[in-house]
Amino acid sequence: EVQLVESGGGLVQPGRSLRLSCTASGFTFGDYAMSWVRQAPGKGLEWVGFIRGKAYGGTTEYAASVKGRFTISRDDSKSIAYLQMNSLKTEDTAVFYCTRVGSQLLEYFDYWGQGTLVTVSS
Amino acid sequence: DIQMTQSPSSLSASVGDRVTITCRASQGISNYLAWYQQKPGKVPKLLIYAASTLQSGVPSRFSGSGSGTDFTLTISSLQPEDVATYYCQKYNSAPLTFGPGTKVDIK
């Protein structure tokens, strides 16, 4: 059974950093791209970014709203994807979901974690 | 960047009704479109990908169609458990944009 478990959320002050982790199980992690999607309170879904698998160079793509501030990485030996968030803003407050990308070059999201809440506030 | 719109933004229908939600892309995206269902307080769930391919385990009353810029999600016979917000998402290339969502409830 595919499982994605996010951790690392919490309350952080504006301008500070936070790192989220997504621990995966139930599939061969290295064979899949992984993505992060967020949802601000009461709002819709917003794609944050993704990282391709090693076979596709482990390259990353980001939404314009987070580019230059957020970095996605992966440790295939541990089946963990990370989201490093720097220079956080109040508008980054959201539930962050880790998702598995259905296919390396077809980036829909077939499995979702339960999400972790990040609150950016002074 | 390609923008995604959905209509209506919300709808109310009776149990057993046929429900159709439309998603439109500002430029052609071939069939690189997925649909998700998010029930209140729950995690989003993939319903359909490649515009019309039903994800494993999704009831057959859900169907998708379209290509290019215009897409539809149809629920052939609305059930109480279908109360949710439905999102489309394009994935032809980054950025991977979601539509604003369509909230469906029971009349």
mmCIF file of C-alpha atoms in Angstrom:
data_model
loop_
_atom_site.group_PDB
_atom_site.id
_atom_site.type_symbol
_atom_site.label_atom_id
_atom_site.label_comp_id
_atom_site.label_asym_id
_atom_site.label_seq_id
_atom_site.Cartn_x
_atom_site.Cartn_y
_atom_site.Cartn_z
ATOM 1 C CA GLU A 1 0.000 0.000 0.000
ATOM 2 C CA VAL A 2 1.353 3.393 -1.002
ATOM 3 C CA GLN A 3 1.809 5.716 1.947
ATOM 4 C CA LEU A 4 3.109 9.263 2.098
ATOM 5 C CA VAL A 5 3.670 10.839 5.494
ATOM 6 C CA GLU A 6 4.556 14.502 5.814
ATOM 7 C CA SER A 7 6.300 15.983 8.816
ATOM 8 C CA GLY A 8 7.966 19.220 9.832
ATOM 9 C CA GLY A 9 5.076 21.636 9.756
ATOM 10 C CA GLY A 10 4.373 24.150 12.473
ATOM 11 C CA LEU A 11 4.371 27.814 13.400
ATOM 12 C CA VAL A 12 7.202 29.933 12.006
ATOM 13 C CA GLN A 13 7.864 33.654 11.895
ATOM 14 C CA PRO A 14 7.933 35.566 8.631
ATOM 15 C CA GLY A 15 11.368 35.552 7.032
ATOM 16 C CA ARG A 16 12.394 32.314 8.717
ATOM 17 C CA SER A 17 12.943 28.856 7.227
ATOM 18 C CA LEU A 18 11.309 25.484 7.595
ATOM 19 C CA ARG A 19 11.966 22.071 6.084
ATOM 20 C CA LEU A 20 9.194 19.592 5.402
ATOM 21 C CA SER A 21 9.808 15.897 4.911
ATOM 22 C CA CYS A 22 7.735 13.308 3.086
ATOM 23 C CA THR A 23 8.472 9.702 3.961
ATOM 24 C CA ALA A 24 7.220 7.267 1.349
ATOM 25 C CA SER A 25 6.542 3.551 1.477
ATOM 26 C CA GLY A 26 4.795 0.885 -0.541
ATOM 27 C CA PHE A 27 6.473 1.606 -3.875
ATOM 28 C CA THR A 28 9.919 1.964 -5.453
ATOM 29 C CA PHE A 29 10.516 5.591 -4.514
ATOM 30 C CA GLY A 30 13.311 6.236 -6.981
ATOM 31 C CA ASP A 31 11.100 5.331 -9.939
ATOM 32 C CA TYR A 32 8.708 8.220 -9.343
ATOM 33 C CA ALA A 33 8.730 11.965 -9.450
ATOM 34 C CA MET A 34 7.430 13.603 -6.283
ATOM 35 C CA SER A 35 5.593 16.867 -5.904
ATOM 36 C CA TRP A 36 4.310 19.262 -3.267
ATOM 37 C CA VAL A 37 0.879 20.877 -3.420
ATOM 38 C CA ARG A 38 -0.445 23.381 -0.896
ATOM 39 C CA GLN A 39 -3.828 24.645 0.153
ATOM 40 C CA ALA A 40 -4.276 27.884 2.057
ATOM 41 C CA PRO A 41 -7.100 27.873 4.629
ATOM 42 C CA GLY A 42 -10.439 27.855 2.836
ATOM 43 C CA LYS A 43 -8.803 28.135 -0.590
ATOM 44 C CA GLY A 44 -8.104 25.917 -3.552
ATOM 45 C CA LEU A 45 -5.150 23.756 -4.470
ATOM 46 C CA GLU A 46 -1.855 25.308 -5.562
ATOM 47 C CA TRP A 47 0.997 23.333 -7.064
ATOM 48 C CA VAL A 48 4.320 24.202 -5.400
ATOM 49 C CA GLY A 49 6.890 22.183 -7.322
ATOM 50 C CA PHE A 50 8.163 18.744 -8.225
ATOM 51 C CA ILE A 51 11.347 16.746 -8.528
ATOM 52 C CA ARG A 52 11.832 14.102 -11.178
ATOM 53 C CA GLY A 53 13.419 10.740 -10.520
ATOM 54 C CA LYS A 54 17.095 9.991 -11.014
ATOM 55 C CA ALA A 55 16.448 8.472 -14.435
ATOM 56 C CA TYR A 56 15.255 11.895 -15.555
ATOM 57 C CA GLY A 57 18.085 13.763 -13.938
ATOM 58 C CA GLY A 58 16.343 14.601 -10.683
ATOM 59 C CA THR A 59 15.432 17.963 -12.172
ATOM 60 C CA THR A 60 13.011 20.306 -10.466
ATOM 61 C CA GLU A 61 10.273 22.729 -11.446
ATOM 62 C CA TYR A 62 8.612 25.335 -9.244
ATOM 63 C CA ALA A 63 5.633 27.616 -9.186
ATOM 64 C CA ALA A 64 6.493 31.254 -9.750
ATOM 65 C CA SER A 65 5.203 32.133 -6.270
ATOM 66 C CA VAL A 66 7.909 30.052 -4.577
ATOM 67 C CA LYS A 67 10.741 29.998 -7.110
ATOM 68 C CA GLY A 68 14.000 31.123 -5.525
ATOM 69 C CA ARG A 69 12.660 30.613 -1.999
ATOM 70 C CA PHE A 70 11.663 26.931 -1.956
ATOM 71 C CA THR A 71 13.822 23.942 -2.881
ATOM 72 C CA ILE A 72 12.723 20.355 -3.373
ATOM 73 C CA SER A 73 15.209 17.539 -2.925
ATOM 74 C CA ARG A 74 15.090 13.796 -2.451
ATOM 75 C CA ASP A 75 16.995 11.006 -0.764
ATOM 76 C CA ASP A 76 16.175 7.836 -2.654
ATOM 77 C CA SER A 77 18.121 5.691 -0.166
ATOM 78 C CA LYS A 78 15.687 6.763 2.554
ATOM 79 C CA SER A 79 12.568 7.196 0.372
ATOM 80 C CA ILE A 80 12.181 10.780 1.550
ATOM 81 C CA ALA A 81 11.351 13.941 -0.352
ATOM 82 C CA TYR A 82 12.070 17.327 1.190
ATOM 83 C CA LEU A 83 10.699 20.812 0.796
ATOM 84 C CA GLN A 84 13.082 23.473 2.072
ATOM 85 C CA MET A 85 11.215 26.738 2.529
ATOM 86 C CA ASN A 86 13.198 29.939 3.046
ATOM 87 C CA SER A 87 12.150 33.563 3.442
ATOM 88 C CA LEU A 88 8.666 32.485 4.447
ATOM 89 C CA LYS A 89 5.811 34.926 4.046
ATOM 90 C CA THR A 90 2.434 35.061 5.766
ATOM 91 C CA GLU A 91 0.841 34.114 2.450
ATOM 92 C CA ASP A 92 2.708 30.789 2.570
ATOM 93 C CA THR A 93 0.391 29.679 5.387
ATOM 94 C CA ALA A 94 -1.198 26.478 4.111
ATOM 95 C CA VAL A 95 -1.548 22.755 4.433
ATOM 96 C CA PHE A 96 1.281 21.249 2.403
ATOM 97 C CA TYR A 97 0.605 17.918 0.736
ATOM 98 C CA CYS A 98 3.250 15.549 -0.527
ATOM 99 C CA THR A 99 2.109 13.778 -3.676
ATOM 100 C CA ARG A 100 3.391 11.026 -5.892
ATOM 101 C CA VAL A 101 3.473 11.884 -9.566
ATOM 102 C CA GLY A 102 1.632 9.253 -11.598
ATOM 103 C CA SER A 103 4.269 9.002 -14.275
ATOM 104 C CA GLN A 104 7.717 10.570 -14.683
ATOM 105 C CA LEU A 105 6.677 12.786 -17.570
ATOM 106 C CA LEU A 106 2.937 12.983 -16.884
ATOM 107 C CA GLU A 107 2.631 15.049 -13.773
ATOM 108 C CA TYR A 108 -0.733 14.245 -12.294
ATOM 109 C CA PHE A 109 -0.868 13.224 -8.652
ATOM 110 C CA ASP A 110 -2.058 9.711 -7.937
ATOM 111 C CA TYR A 111 -1.311 9.479 -4.211
ATOM 112 C CA TRP A 112 -1.466 12.190 -1.555
ATOM 113 C CA GLY A 113 -0.235 12.391 1.998
ATOM 114 C CA GLN A 114 -2.429 13.632 4.829
ATOM 115 C CA GLY A 115 -0.781 17.029 4.746
ATOM 116 C CA THR A 116 1.114 19.129 7.258
ATOM 117 C CA LEU A 117 0.065 22.615 8.327
ATOM 118 C CA VAL A 118 2.538 25.456 8.029
ATOM 119 C CA THR A 119 1.542 28.683 9.727
ATOM 120 C CA VAL A 120 3.640 31.769 9.060
ATOM 121 C CA SER A 121 2.906 34.409 11.637
ATOM 122 C CA SER A 122 4.657 36.723 14.020
ATOM 123 C CA ASP B 1 1.245 30.718 -18.472
ATOM 124 C CA ILE B 2 -1.896 28.729 -19.218
ATOM 125 C CA GLN B 3 -4.862 29.600 -17.016
ATOM 126 C CA MET B 4 -7.519 27.119 -15.961
ATOM 127 C CA THR B 5 -11.118 28.082 -15.312
ATOM 128 C CA GLN B 6 -14.039 25.992 -14.086
ATOM 129 C CA SER B 7 -17.769 26.445 -14.259
ATOM 130 C CA PRO B 8 -19.926 26.600 -12.390
ATOM 131 C CA SER B 9 -18.145 27.581 -9.182
ATOM 132 C CA SER B 10 -20.821 25.729 -7.238
ATOM 133 C CA LEU B 11 -23.909 23.699 -7.898
ATOM 134 C CA SER B 12 -26.662 22.011 -6.006
ATOM 135 C CA ALA B 13 -28.365 18.935 -7.435
ATOM 136 C CA SER B 14 -30.640 16.125 -6.332
ATOM 137 C CA VAL B 15 -29.584 12.559 -5.683
ATOM 138 C CA GLY B 16 -29.698 10.699 -8.984
ATOM 139 C CA ASP B 17 -29.181 13.791 -11.115
ATOM 140 C CA ARG B 18 -26.615 13.961 -13.893
ATOM 141 C CA VAL B 19 -24.020 16.580 -13.030
ATOM 142 C CA THR B 20 -21.566 18.169 -15.456
ATOM 143 C CA ILE B 21 -18.610 20.363 -14.552
ATOM 144 C CA THR B 22 -16.626 22.220 -17.187
ATOM 145 C CA CYS B 23 -12.923 23.048 -17.164
ATOM 146 C CA ARG B 24 -11.367 25.325 -19.746
ATOM 147 C CA ALA B 25 -7.706 25.966 -20.519
ATOM 148 C CA SER B 26 -6.596 29.307 -21.944
ATOM 149 C CA GLN B 27 -4.465 27.430 -24.495
ATOM 150 C CA GLY B 28 -4.568 23.920 -25.868
ATOM 151 C CA ILE B 29 -3.243 21.199 -23.561
ATOM 152 C CA SER B 30 -4.107 18.125 -25.648
ATOM 153 C CA ASN B 31 -5.477 15.593 -23.149
ATOM 154 C CA TYR B 32 -3.079 16.423 -20.305
ATOM 155 C CA LEU B 33 -5.836 17.005 -17.799
ATOM 156 C CA ALA B 34 -6.678 15.409 -14.468
ATOM 157 C CA TRP B 35 -9.680 15.707 -12.154
ATOM 158 C CA TYR B 36 -9.592 15.491 -8.370
ATOM 159 C CA GLN B 37 -12.261 15.189 -5.720
ATOM 160 C CA GLN B 38 -11.799 16.739 -2.286
ATOM 161 C CA LYS B 39 -14.454 15.892 0.269
ATOM 162 C CA PRO B 40 -14.900 18.320 3.187
ATOM 163 C CA GLY B 41 -11.951 18.069 5.567
ATOM 164 C CA LYS B 42 -10.299 15.345 3.515
ATOM 165 C CA VAL B 43 -7.304 14.881 1.255
ATOM 166 C CA PRO B 44 -7.767 15.332 -2.507
ATOM 167 C CA LYS B 45 -8.208 12.151 -4.494
ATOM 168 C CA LEU B 46 -7.384 11.526 -8.156
ATOM 169 C CA LEU B 47 -10.489 10.639 -10.170
ATOM 170 C CA ILE B 48 -9.454 10.910 -13.806
ATOM 171 C CA TYR B 49 -6.254 11.481 -15.770
ATOM 172 C CA ALA B 50 -5.517 11.865 -19.455
ATOM 173 C CA ALA B 51 -8.861 13.674 -19.623
ATOM 174 C CA SER B 52 -10.906 10.473 -19.698
ATOM 175 C CA THR B 53 -9.051 7.608 -17.992
ATOM 176 C CA LEU B 54 -10.691 6.568 -14.745
ATOM 177 C CA GLN B 55 -8.271 6.004 -11.896
ATOM 178 C CA SER B 56 -8.438 2.520 -10.409
ATOM 179 C CA GLY B 57 -11.159 2.157 -7.793
ATOM 180 C CA VAL B 58 -13.156 5.215 -8.861
ATOM 181 C CA PRO B 59 -16.865 4.491 -9.389
ATOM 182 C CA SER B 60 -17.957 4.242 -13.005
ATOM 183 C CA ARG B 61 -20.565 6.987 -12.551
ATOM 184 C CA PHE B 62 -17.639 9.395 -12.957
ATOM 185 C CA SER B 63 -16.441 10.107 -16.477
ATOM 186 C CA GLY B 64 -14.324 12.684 -18.224
ATOM 187 C CA SER B 65 -14.106 13.967 -21.745
ATOM 188 C CA GLY B 66 -12.515 16.657 -23.847
ATOM 189 C CA SER B 67 -9.294 17.626 -25.519
ATOM 190 C CA GLY B 68 -7.525 20.827 -26.410
ATOM 191 C CA THR B 69 -9.075 23.570 -24.321
ATOM 192 C CA ASP B 70 -12.475 22.276 -23.197
ATOM 193 C CA PHE B 71 -13.057 19.440 -20.770
ATOM 194 C CA THR B 72 -15.943 18.037 -18.765
ATOM 195 C CA LEU B 73 -16.349 15.902 -15.683
ATOM 196 C CA THR B 74 -19.684 14.120 -15.501
ATOM 197 C CA ILE B 75 -21.302 12.338 -12.594
ATOM 198 C CA SER B 76 -24.005 10.221 -14.200
ATOM 199 C CA SER B 77 -26.082 9.761 -11.058
ATOM 200 C CA LEU B 78 -25.181 11.987 -8.129
ATOM 201 C CA GLN B 79 -24.823 10.208 -4.799
ATOM 202 C CA PRO B 80 -24.704 11.717 -1.290
ATOM 203 C CA GLU B 81 -21.052 10.666 -0.960
ATOM 204 C CA ASP B 82 -20.171 12.795 -4.002
ATOM 205 C CA VAL B 83 -20.546 16.009 -2.006
ATOM 206 C CA ALA B 84 -17.132 17.555 -2.541
ATOM 207 C CA THR B 85 -15.142 20.181 -4.359
ATOM 208 C CA TYR B 86 -13.838 19.084 -7.740
ATOM 209 C CA TYR B 87 -10.647 20.449 -9.262
ATOM 210 C CA CYS B 88 -9.172 20.104 -12.707
ATOM 211 C CA GLN B 89 -5.395 20.257 -13.220
ATOM 212 C CA LYS B 90 -3.382 20.598 -16.372
ATOM 213 C CA TYR B 91 -0.051 18.810 -16.711
ATOM 214 C CA ASN B 92 1.166 19.324 -20.243
ATOM 215 C CA SER B 93 4.049 21.376 -18.874
ATOM 216 C CA ALA B 94 5.037 23.362 -15.805
ATOM 217 C CA PRO B 95 3.500 25.273 -14.132
ATOM 218 C CA LEU B 96 1.013 22.556 -13.214
ATOM 219 C CA THR B 97 -2.056 24.674 -12.676
ATOM 220 C CA PHE B 98 -5.247 23.712 -10.881
ATOM 221 C CA GLY B 99 -8.630 25.151 -11.681
ATOM 222 C CA PRO B 100 -10.363 27.151 -8.931
ATOM 223 C CA GLY B 101 -12.708 24.292 -8.051
ATOM 224 C CA THR B 102 -16.413 23.476 -8.296
ATOM 225 C CA LYS B 103 -18.302 22.812 -5.099
ATOM 226 C CA VAL B 104 -21.037 20.190 -5.438
ATOM 227 C CA ASP B 105 -23.714 19.605 -2.841
ATOM 228 C CA ILE B 106 -27.079 17.931 -2.548
ATOM 229 C CA LYS B 107 -30.295 19.851 -2.990
#
